[in-house]
XYZ file of C-alpha atoms in Angstrom:
616
model
C -37.551 -3.763 39.092
C -34.427 -5.649 40.511
C -31.337 -4.495 39.220
C -28.887 -6.520 37.707
C -25.951 -8.009 39.063
C -22.523 -7.007 37.401
C -21.964 -9.110 34.323
C -18.354 -10.445 36.025
C -20.755 -12.196 38.607
C -23.077 -13.425 36.033
C -20.355 -15.191 34.116
C -19.199 -16.640 37.558
C -22.322 -17.972 38.303
C -21.782 -20.730 35.290
C -25.307 -20.515 33.590
C -26.230 -19.927 29.922
C -27.249 -16.821 28.892
C -28.637 -15.570 25.749
C -27.328 -12.528 23.161
C -29.787 -10.941 20.986
C -29.829 -11.520 17.035
C -28.645 -9.311 14.218
C -29.699 -5.826 13.928
C -28.563 -5.025 10.129
C -31.107 -7.778 8.837
C -34.188 -6.274 10.678
C -33.107 -2.668 10.000
C -33.112 -4.053 6.496
C -36.615 -5.471 6.899
C -37.998 -2.539 8.340
C -36.683 -0.411 5.401
C -33.632 0.531 5.625
C -31.562 0.174 2.363
C -28.019 -1.350 2.155
C -26.475 2.019 1.047
C -27.297 3.559 4.076
C -24.787 3.840 7.331
C -26.514 1.715 9.713
C -24.979 2.767 12.978
C -26.089 6.188 12.158
C -29.736 5.009 12.206
C -29.265 5.384 15.573
C -29.468 9.265 15.468
C -31.822 10.055 12.416
C -34.433 6.916 13.522
C -33.207 5.892 16.883
C -37.174 4.740 17.361
C -36.575 2.143 14.740
C -33.290 0.932 16.824
C -35.403 0.792 20.065
C -38.062 -1.192 18.108
C -35.077 -3.984 17.382
C -33.766 -4.070 21.206
C -37.190 -4.558 21.927
C -38.347 -7.340 19.947
C -35.000 -9.033 20.895
C -36.005 -8.371 24.705
C -39.128 -9.822 24.341
C -37.976 -12.809 22.605
C -36.005 -13.901 25.688
C -32.511 -12.139 25.388
C -30.648 -11.127 28.086
C -28.040 -9.290 26.564
C -28.573 -7.033 23.643
C -25.937 -5.521 21.451
C -26.009 -1.525 20.699
C -25.696 -0.429 16.843
C -22.562 0.312 16.652
C -20.641 -2.373 14.916
C -19.352 0.098 12.411
C -19.288 3.113 14.757
C -15.475 3.231 13.862
C -13.644 5.973 12.498
C -12.470 4.353 9.489
C -16.042 3.385 8.485
C -17.706 6.333 9.375
C -15.416 8.323 7.486
C -17.002 6.347 4.540
C -19.989 7.743 5.020
C -18.913 10.849 5.861
C -20.051 10.437 9.696
C -16.547 10.507 10.932
C -17.463 13.545 13.330
C -20.155 12.357 15.132
C -18.139 9.170 16.365
C -18.579 10.076 20.072
C -22.091 10.805 19.298
C -23.251 7.792 17.519
C -21.787 6.003 19.882
C -22.741 7.041 23.081
C -26.605 7.245 21.723
C -26.664 3.745 21.065
C -26.071 2.825 24.466
C -28.254 5.232 25.767
C -31.080 4.211 23.059
C -30.337 0.209 24.091
C -30.677 1.228 28.016
C -33.841 2.811 27.690
C -35.352 0.390 25.392
C -35.140 -2.976 27.524
C -34.653 -1.132 31.033
C -32.500 -2.290 34.067
C -34.021 -6.501 33.349
C -31.521 -6.575 30.308
C -27.809 -6.263 29.937
C -26.352 -3.839 26.930
C -23.192 -4.994 25.517
C -21.308 -2.558 23.478
C -20.498 -3.726 19.778
C -17.139 -3.292 18.299
C -16.272 -4.809 15.035
C -13.210 -4.647 12.948
C -11.803 -1.139 11.630
C -12.013 -2.578 8.172
C -8.773 -1.632 7.027
C -5.508 -3.373 7.102
C -2.918 -2.523 10.023
C 0.413 -3.769 10.179
C 1.836 -6.116 9.525
C -0.545 -6.520 6.500
C -1.160 -2.658 5.847
C -0.347 0.956 6.631
C -2.264 1.876 9.618
C 0.273 0.892 12.800
C -0.512 -0.887 15.798
C -0.914 2.433 17.879
C -3.186 3.881 15.212
C -5.514 0.986 14.919
C -5.971 0.893 19.122
C -6.259 4.604 18.959
C -9.661 3.997 16.887
C -10.794 1.384 19.212
C -10.370 3.318 22.111
C -12.396 6.416 20.546
C -15.187 4.249 19.811
C -14.974 2.098 23.594
C -14.878 5.242 25.236
C -18.032 6.901 24.019
C -19.664 3.346 24.694
C -18.763 3.277 28.218
C -19.852 6.936 28.644
C -22.706 5.859 27.588
C -23.317 3.082 30.191
C -22.855 -0.327 28.568
C -22.543 -3.322 30.622
C -19.753 -5.117 28.958
C -17.913 -4.809 25.552
C -18.423 -7.491 22.710
C -15.311 -7.439 19.967
C -17.086 -9.223 17.467
C -16.702 -10.525 13.856
C -12.884 -9.876 13.662
C -10.357 -11.896 11.085
C -7.396 -10.315 12.154
C -5.715 -11.666 15.435
C -3.611 -8.650 15.223
C -6.502 -6.167 15.466
C -8.379 -7.936 17.856
C -5.725 -7.575 20.124
C -5.277 -4.117 19.412
C -9.230 -3.967 20.124
C -8.945 -5.339 23.402
C -5.923 -3.332 24.618
C -7.709 -0.334 23.971
C -10.757 -1.263 26.049
C -8.178 -2.941 28.874
C -6.448 0.793 29.007
C -9.929 2.247 29.713
C -11.589 -0.125 32.050
C -9.487 -2.857 33.275
C -12.281 -4.505 35.007
C -15.109 -4.458 32.156
C -15.923 -7.949 30.839
C -15.016 -8.202 27.160
C -16.188 -10.834 24.964
C -13.733 -11.525 22.364
C -15.110 -13.113 18.809
C -13.349 -14.125 15.846
C -15.028 -15.282 12.744
C -14.175 -18.228 10.558
C -14.863 -20.212 7.422
C -16.249 -23.427 6.487
C -12.744 -24.860 7.508
C -12.806 -23.675 10.940
C -9.777 -21.107 9.513
C -9.830 -17.512 9.729
C -9.627 -15.277 6.937
C -6.132 -15.266 7.562
C -5.439 -18.776 7.982
C -5.527 -18.813 11.870
C -6.855 -21.850 13.658
C -9.226 -21.526 16.195
C -6.131 -23.509 18.581
C -4.148 -20.597 17.717
C -6.612 -17.719 18.635
C -8.010 -19.252 21.526
C -4.836 -19.670 23.003
C -3.593 -16.245 22.565
C -7.197 -14.302 23.522
C -7.095 -16.112 27.050
C -3.376 -15.104 27.342
C -4.757 -11.446 26.648
C -7.022 -11.463 29.489
C -10.336 -11.834 26.868
C -13.538 -12.422 29.479
C -15.217 -14.827 26.879
C -13.894 -16.180 23.997
C -16.565 -17.380 20.846
C -17.058 -17.131 17.470
C -19.793 -15.179 15.399
C -20.788 -14.513 12.017
C -19.673 -16.184 8.657
C -21.275 -19.425 9.144
C -24.033 -21.226 10.261
C -24.460 -23.514 13.275
C -22.584 -26.702 11.704
C -19.249 -25.283 10.724
C -19.333 -23.051 14.261
C -19.702 -26.118 16.531
C -16.929 -27.719 14.630
C -14.907 -24.947 15.821
C -16.117 -24.450 19.436
C -15.243 -28.046 19.853
C -12.006 -27.818 18.852
C -11.413 -24.830 21.048
C -13.219 -26.033 24.122
C -10.213 -28.306 25.426
C -8.097 -25.268 25.480
C -9.206 -22.695 27.456
C -10.838 -22.478 30.826
C -12.699 -18.624 29.990
C -16.592 -19.064 29.118
C -17.117 -19.930 25.608
C -19.572 -17.617 23.296
C -21.128 -18.252 19.849
C -23.189 -16.390 17.594
C -24.032 -18.381 14.289
C -25.437 -16.698 11.313
C -28.738 -18.431 10.655
C -26.783 -20.369 7.619
C -25.176 -18.899 4.458
C -27.115 -16.468 2.466
C -29.020 -17.960 -0.595
C -29.387 -16.115 -3.612
C -33.276 -15.751 -4.191
C -34.051 -13.747 -7.126
C -31.440 -11.312 -6.682
C -32.006 -10.705 -2.619
C -29.632 -12.783 -0.519
C -31.780 -15.237 1.916
C -30.940 -16.904 5.230
C -32.509 -20.414 4.984
C -31.746 -21.686 8.294
C -35.226 -22.007 10.647
C -35.456 -20.995 14.115
C -36.148 -25.191 15.215
C -32.826 -25.734 13.107
C -31.161 -22.912 14.562
C -32.272 -24.458 18.312
C -31.181 -27.664 17.623
C -27.594 -26.496 17.121
C -27.855 -23.878 20.239
C -28.495 -27.251 22.029
C -25.371 -28.977 20.690
C -23.179 -25.780 21.137
C -23.987 -25.976 24.756
C -23.186 -29.621 25.137
C -19.871 -28.248 23.577
C -19.277 -25.927 26.629
C -20.723 -22.515 24.996
C -22.163 -20.449 27.751
C -23.213 -17.518 25.630
C -25.534 -18.122 23.059
C -27.208 -15.974 20.244
C -27.763 -15.043 17.060
C -25.528 -13.096 13.700
C -26.597 -12.594 9.946
C -30.438 -13.534 8.873
C -31.379 -14.105 12.764
C -34.617 -12.585 14.158
C -36.556 -12.371 17.510
C -38.017 -15.528 16.027
C -34.808 -17.420 16.256
C -33.815 -16.092 19.725
C -37.661 -16.849 21.389
C -36.982 -20.252 19.791
C -33.429 -20.813 20.898
C -34.302 -19.284 24.399
C -37.201 -21.796 24.691
C -34.717 -24.548 23.772
C -31.779 -23.599 25.942
C -32.979 -22.953 28.820
C -32.978 -26.498 30.625
C -29.850 -27.245 29.996
C -26.499 -26.458 31.831
C -23.027 -26.113 29.967
C -21.205 -29.049 29.270
C -17.948 -29.831 31.597
C -14.927 -28.863 30.128
C -12.762 -31.959 29.543
C -8.802 -31.427 29.859
C -7.037 -30.812 26.687
C -6.210 -34.425 24.560
C -4.165 -32.718 22.163
C -1.290 -30.272 22.621
C -1.149 -26.772 19.972
C 2.545 -25.791 18.961
C 3.170 -22.378 19.662
C 3.352 -19.937 16.285
C 7.368 -20.467 15.311
C 9.669 -20.927 12.762
C 9.644 -24.598 11.715
C 12.982 -26.422 11.385
C 13.703 -25.519 7.612
C 16.835 -23.580 6.116
C 15.962 -20.373 5.408
C 17.873 -19.105 2.436
C 19.972 -16.386 2.654
C 20.349 -13.382 1.033
C 23.067 -13.941 -1.249
C 22.071 -16.940 -2.181
C 18.261 -16.640 -3.585
C 19.505 -15.059 -7.167
C 22.946 -13.839 -8.869
C 21.008 -10.243 -9.019
C 20.540 -10.760 -4.920
C 23.959 -11.975 -5.052
C 25.578 -8.857 -6.610
C 23.452 -6.640 -5.057
C 24.462 -8.429 -1.202
C 28.310 -7.887 -2.396
C 27.341 -4.248 -2.974
C 28.124 -4.171 -7.070
C 26.524 -2.369 -9.052
C 23.543 -4.104 -10.994
C 21.761 -3.216 -13.879
C 18.051 -3.634 -15.123
C 15.755 -2.884 -17.977
C 11.965 -2.438 -17.724
C 10.277 -4.268 -20.624
C 6.689 -4.146 -20.453
C 4.924 -7.970 -20.887
C 2.822 -8.674 -24.554
C -0.197 -7.292 -25.163
C -1.259 -10.531 -26.610
C 0.020 -14.341 -26.125
C 2.727 -14.055 -28.217
C 5.983 -13.331 -26.746
C 8.313 -13.540 -29.875
C 8.717 -9.667 -30.258
C 9.653 -9.322 -26.781
C 12.376 -11.897 -26.323
C 14.017 -10.667 -29.306
C 14.513 -7.375 -26.884
C 15.706 -9.370 -23.948
C 18.172 -11.692 -25.761
C 19.780 -8.179 -26.947
C 19.723 -7.236 -23.127
C 21.403 -10.469 -22.399
C 24.041 -9.829 -25.373
C 24.880 -6.418 -23.467
C 25.475 -8.055 -20.327
C 22.258 -6.546 -18.193
C 21.919 -7.872 -15.190
C 17.912 -8.330 -14.644
C 15.006 -7.636 -16.458
C 11.967 -6.008 -14.912
C 8.653 -7.433 -15.970
C 5.940 -4.876 -14.579
C 1.997 -6.701 -13.546
C -0.625 -4.879 -15.476
C 1.398 -1.284 -15.321
C -1.320 1.727 -15.538
C -4.394 -0.782 -14.708
C -3.667 -2.335 -18.720
C -4.885 -5.954 -19.753
C -1.268 -7.891 -21.041
C 0.124 -10.961 -20.473
C 0.769 -11.819 -16.791
C 4.056 -10.712 -15.225
C 4.718 -14.333 -13.409
C 4.076 -15.690 -16.683
C 6.033 -13.198 -18.628
C 9.034 -14.011 -16.527
C 8.645 -17.736 -16.759
C 9.055 -17.525 -20.272
C 12.322 -14.916 -20.303
C 14.222 -16.925 -18.340
C 13.446 -20.397 -19.571
C 13.921 -19.237 -23.309
C 16.329 -16.613 -22.767
C 18.475 -17.314 -19.908
C 18.127 -13.875 -18.093
C 17.252 -13.369 -14.899
C 13.810 -11.274 -14.281
C 12.476 -8.734 -11.059
C 8.944 -9.959 -11.181
C 6.555 -6.962 -10.205
C 3.536 -8.393 -8.334
C 0.793 -6.079 -7.508
C -2.495 -6.326 -5.056
C -4.791 -5.377 -7.128
C -6.005 -8.052 -8.735
C -5.997 -11.197 -6.628
C -7.308 -11.912 -2.950
C -5.189 -13.129 -0.353
C -5.717 -16.800 -1.372
C -4.965 -16.063 -5.017
C -1.803 -13.876 -4.086
C -0.735 -16.902 -1.653
C -1.741 -19.725 -4.760
C 0.667 -17.605 -7.479
C 3.372 -16.671 -4.839
C 3.675 -20.477 -4.005
C 3.533 -21.429 -7.368
C 6.269 -19.242 -8.848
C 8.410 -20.064 -6.306
C 8.078 -23.705 -7.115
C 8.650 -23.171 -11.095
C 12.074 -20.923 -10.069
C 11.149 -17.152 -10.165
C 13.258 -15.385 -7.231
C 13.355 -11.948 -7.212
C 10.283 -9.804 -7.071
C 8.945 -6.255 -6.363
C 5.748 -5.804 -4.313
C 3.203 -3.076 -5.329
C 0.130 -1.731 -4.618
C -1.016 -1.446 -8.220
C -2.517 1.333 -9.760
C -6.184 1.444 -9.620
C -8.403 0.049 -12.775
C -10.288 3.186 -13.636
C -6.795 4.562 -14.793
C -7.139 1.633 -17.602
C -9.237 1.111 -20.586
C -11.359 -1.291 -18.187
C -12.587 1.416 -15.677
C -15.582 -0.658 -14.754
C -13.259 -3.644 -14.006
C -13.053 -4.005 -10.171
C -10.237 -4.252 -7.479
C -9.655 -6.095 -4.892
C -6.922 -4.716 -2.789
C -6.813 -7.224 0.246
C -3.693 -5.813 1.568
C -1.295 -3.374 -0.231
C 2.027 -3.258 -0.366
C 3.185 -3.296 2.982
C 0.673 -6.085 3.878
C 2.505 -8.455 0.891
C 5.813 -7.951 2.360
C 4.840 -9.127 5.354
C 3.286 -11.858 3.461
C 6.207 -12.740 1.527
C 8.696 -12.691 4.067
C 6.702 -15.207 6.000
C 6.398 -17.549 2.959
C 10.671 -17.092 2.851
C 10.458 -17.896 6.558
C 8.108 -21.561 5.657
C 4.836 -19.570 6.988
C 1.386 -19.085 5.660
C -0.669 -16.126 6.381
C -2.054 -18.149 9.821
C 1.530 -19.026 10.930
C 0.895 -22.915 9.279
C 4.028 -24.404 8.215
C 4.244 -24.875 4.713
C 7.292 -26.988 4.148
C 10.453 -25.453 1.976
C 10.177 -22.138 2.460
C 10.094 -19.633 -0.517
C 13.344 -18.027 -1.614
C 12.363 -14.139 -2.864
C 14.410 -11.717 -2.492
C 12.168 -8.692 -1.867
C 11.662 -5.684 -3.151
C 9.572 -2.895 -3.290
C 8.690 0.629 -5.070
C 9.345 3.996 -3.414
C 8.597 7.342 -5.182
C 11.464 10.241 -3.525
C 9.327 13.008 -5.413
C 6.030 11.943 -3.807
C 3.919 15.077 -2.938
C 3.631 14.039 0.881
C 6.834 13.153 1.255
C 6.706 12.719 4.825
C 3.978 9.953 4.054
C 5.811 8.482 1.445
C 9.035 8.125 4.267
C 6.430 6.623 6.273
C 5.416 4.266 4.161
C 9.276 3.112 3.471
C 9.683 2.536 7.097
C 7.134 0.287 7.294
C 8.266 -1.797 4.177
C 11.982 -2.064 5.647
C 10.657 -3.106 8.771
C 8.282 -5.549 6.830
C 11.324 -7.422 4.989
C 12.119 -5.423 1.958
C 15.406 -6.184 0.944
C 15.701 -3.658 -1.624
C 13.615 -0.870 -3.690
C 13.503 0.572 -6.759
C 12.459 4.193 -7.773
C 10.328 6.130 -9.705
C 11.943 7.759 -12.812
C 14.761 9.974 -11.194
C 14.153 13.388 -13.075
C 15.428 15.712 -9.991
C 18.838 14.830 -8.446
C 18.940 17.027 -5.745
C 15.459 16.197 -4.437
C 16.440 12.356 -5.000
C 19.797 13.026 -2.628
C 17.435 14.926 -0.037
C 15.557 11.988 0.038
C 18.696 9.333 0.448
C 19.273 11.518 3.241
C 15.957 11.232 4.866
C 16.007 7.465 4.913
C 19.848 6.963 5.891
C 18.228 5.211 9.222
C 16.274 2.779 7.131
C 18.167 2.574 4.004
C 18.231 -0.700 2.244
C 19.790 -1.084 -1.391
C 18.232 1.394 -3.743
C 18.148 1.142 -7.748
C 17.314 4.350 -9.425
C 14.697 4.147 -11.978
C 15.581 6.123 -15.268
C 13.309 7.016 -18.037
C 15.026 7.924 -21.305
C 11.943 10.636 -22.949
C 11.096 10.476 -26.573
C 9.543 13.690 -26.934
C 8.192 16.899 -25.272
C 5.066 15.170 -25.463
C 6.176 11.747 -24.032
C 7.532 14.083 -20.988
C 4.444 15.901 -20.391
C 2.655 12.972 -20.176
C 4.768 11.197 -17.853
C 4.766 14.489 -15.658
C 0.559 14.854 -15.920
C -0.814 11.181 -16.139
C 1.520 8.500 -15.091
C 0.935 8.636 -10.734
C 4.338 8.915 -9.002
C 6.676 10.214 -11.647
C 7.767 14.242 -11.410
C 9.383 15.647 -14.196
C 11.027 18.803 -13.219
C 10.333 22.357 -14.933
C 14.001 22.371 -16.179
C 13.459 19.027 -18.112
C 10.351 19.819 -19.593
C 11.936 23.120 -20.665
C 14.796 20.936 -22.115
C 12.447 18.627 -23.737
C 10.478 21.535 -25.043
C 13.267 23.027 -26.819
C 14.231 19.994 -28.855
C 10.628 19.403 -30.001
C 12.243 20.891 -33.445
C 12.303 16.988 -34.700
C 11.575 13.412 -32.908
C 15.041 12.711 -33.865
C 16.163 15.846 -31.804
C 13.519 14.974 -28.929
C 15.501 11.460 -28.885
C 18.888 12.939 -28.608
C 17.677 15.289 -25.469
C 15.920 12.575 -23.534
C 18.980 10.353 -24.131
C 21.435 12.704 -22.566
C 19.238 13.564 -20.066
C 18.907 9.797 -19.204
C 22.510 9.442 -19.162
C 23.131 12.919 -16.955
C 20.925 11.232 -14.423
C 22.581 8.123 -14.706
C 26.599 9.608 -14.142
C 24.800 11.851 -11.504
C 23.420 8.448 -9.333
C 25.789 5.808 -9.912
C 27.644 6.690 -6.700
C 24.780 6.968 -4.553
C 22.967 3.665 -5.270
C 23.387 0.042 -5.851
C 22.088 0.013 -9.382
C 19.389 1.280 -12.156
C 16.434 0.464 -13.567
C 16.115 1.950 -17.095
C 12.588 1.663 -18.828
C 12.388 0.742 -22.169
C 9.920 3.291 -23.880
C 6.926 2.104 -26.301
C 9.137 -1.702 -25.913
C 12.469 0.208 -27.956
C 15.156 -1.749 -26.034
C 18.181 -0.808 -28.122
C 17.431 3.000 -26.908
C 17.048 1.830 -23.184
C 20.810 0.146 -23.826
C 21.579 3.555 -25.258
C 21.539 5.164 -21.938
C 24.190 2.569 -20.327
C 26.956 4.479 -22.476
C 27.125 6.921 -19.216
C 28.403 4.016 -17.395
C 31.086 3.807 -19.614
């Protein structure tokens, strides 16, 4: 049998070549349940994987992709197979080669990590690249002819994947494929014009799209990409959008419909054509027959210009102009705030009575938590607006990542900025299982690090995709930090990421151990931003035990617990001791922090105000 020419020579020849279709769709159709780790099937049922490869080769595919889309450490760890990364990837490459012989190219499939990387999550660029390198190395050992990076939405993530492959095999061809929605944008709002230019600059040999949408939206995006690169283009659309039919997801695009659009994609400049979710060997067979006689369209000269991602020509609000609270902190004045949880219902009257006491007492701001302990209360944004509009005191609006996806968070933050909110404290949020609605689902598209990056971009006049939004937001960005975390190294590393992402101040969990707090401050001197210490006036021994054992991130020292136990002779005695402890904490941290946030236990504002006596 005639040996295959190197894949790079195939690209240089300028013809049209056909990928295979979906792997997961066929494995599911052959009886593999959706809760299985599909990548591991290469080990537990290798003949089934080879059967899929052979069916696609018989249908006319010139390039088959290994069964390794999710075979990276973070994704395999979810199934307990993280120790078999090398084995799964190596075996998958060998299976594909054995199944199709020497007449079909084998592409090593690498998909996203399934976790957020910087600037949207805690995983660094170097860590992400190491994950990709680990997978790519095993695929290369297995003898793949090329690498396909597929279904990426984050441009920074695919850059790390591309860099990892290039470090291992500088001359190996790499196909880099993003995935877009019906509007042609990635999930992060990045336009085809932007990611096409970037992937070209970063050295991808083929630039393309796969998954998420059917052939029509993909054609529209390809047409936008074609004028911006001389690199070959690839397209692997789904068989349309999945439809729910009696509880099952069905892809309705017929092989004939896919073939019709394959011809249009090729006429738009696509050189590598195939299918993704929902496509079968029948789709590939029909597609192959339809495109054999076609030649790729001649590239036209660019008729549009694409601006580099850069800051729009707008005025960025300096920190001291963002709010009165921000100005005091920038000027190194000591700030005071009190945390009041939003009401359980829709009537804020009782809460506003307490807020008015805070304003009369000269407190600088009211901290408004966002669904603390996963409880259902009035939203933090709405509560903050009511407070500012009806009482006239500034708020620090807590905003968590638990309940909204990226689009929802963007909408919320633009709306809140338009309504005048300025101070924001970004937190990841407590998981729903902590609260009274354990069956509620969490979103967690990004964590507090990613959201800090996102808000910083909004402050610069840019959305997630780098698109101008007009007038920038003017948020004074705060983050949470826990000086008494069990894994303090991890907590400090996350704090460093938050500062790098754009945090301008931080509020701590309640402080009950000043010596530990001082040690923490010393460790963050290299990246320290203004720190506001959390102070919690305990109300009883039971309250102290609850905080120590049931509230994440709060550490009540044994000495404080013992003091509260000894004061457990009456409710009044417990409150006096709790108040004394809070005043001591405030007095001891006064000179080493920029301000304090005093909590109002059970909404008792007067009790919280008594803590401030320590300042006088």
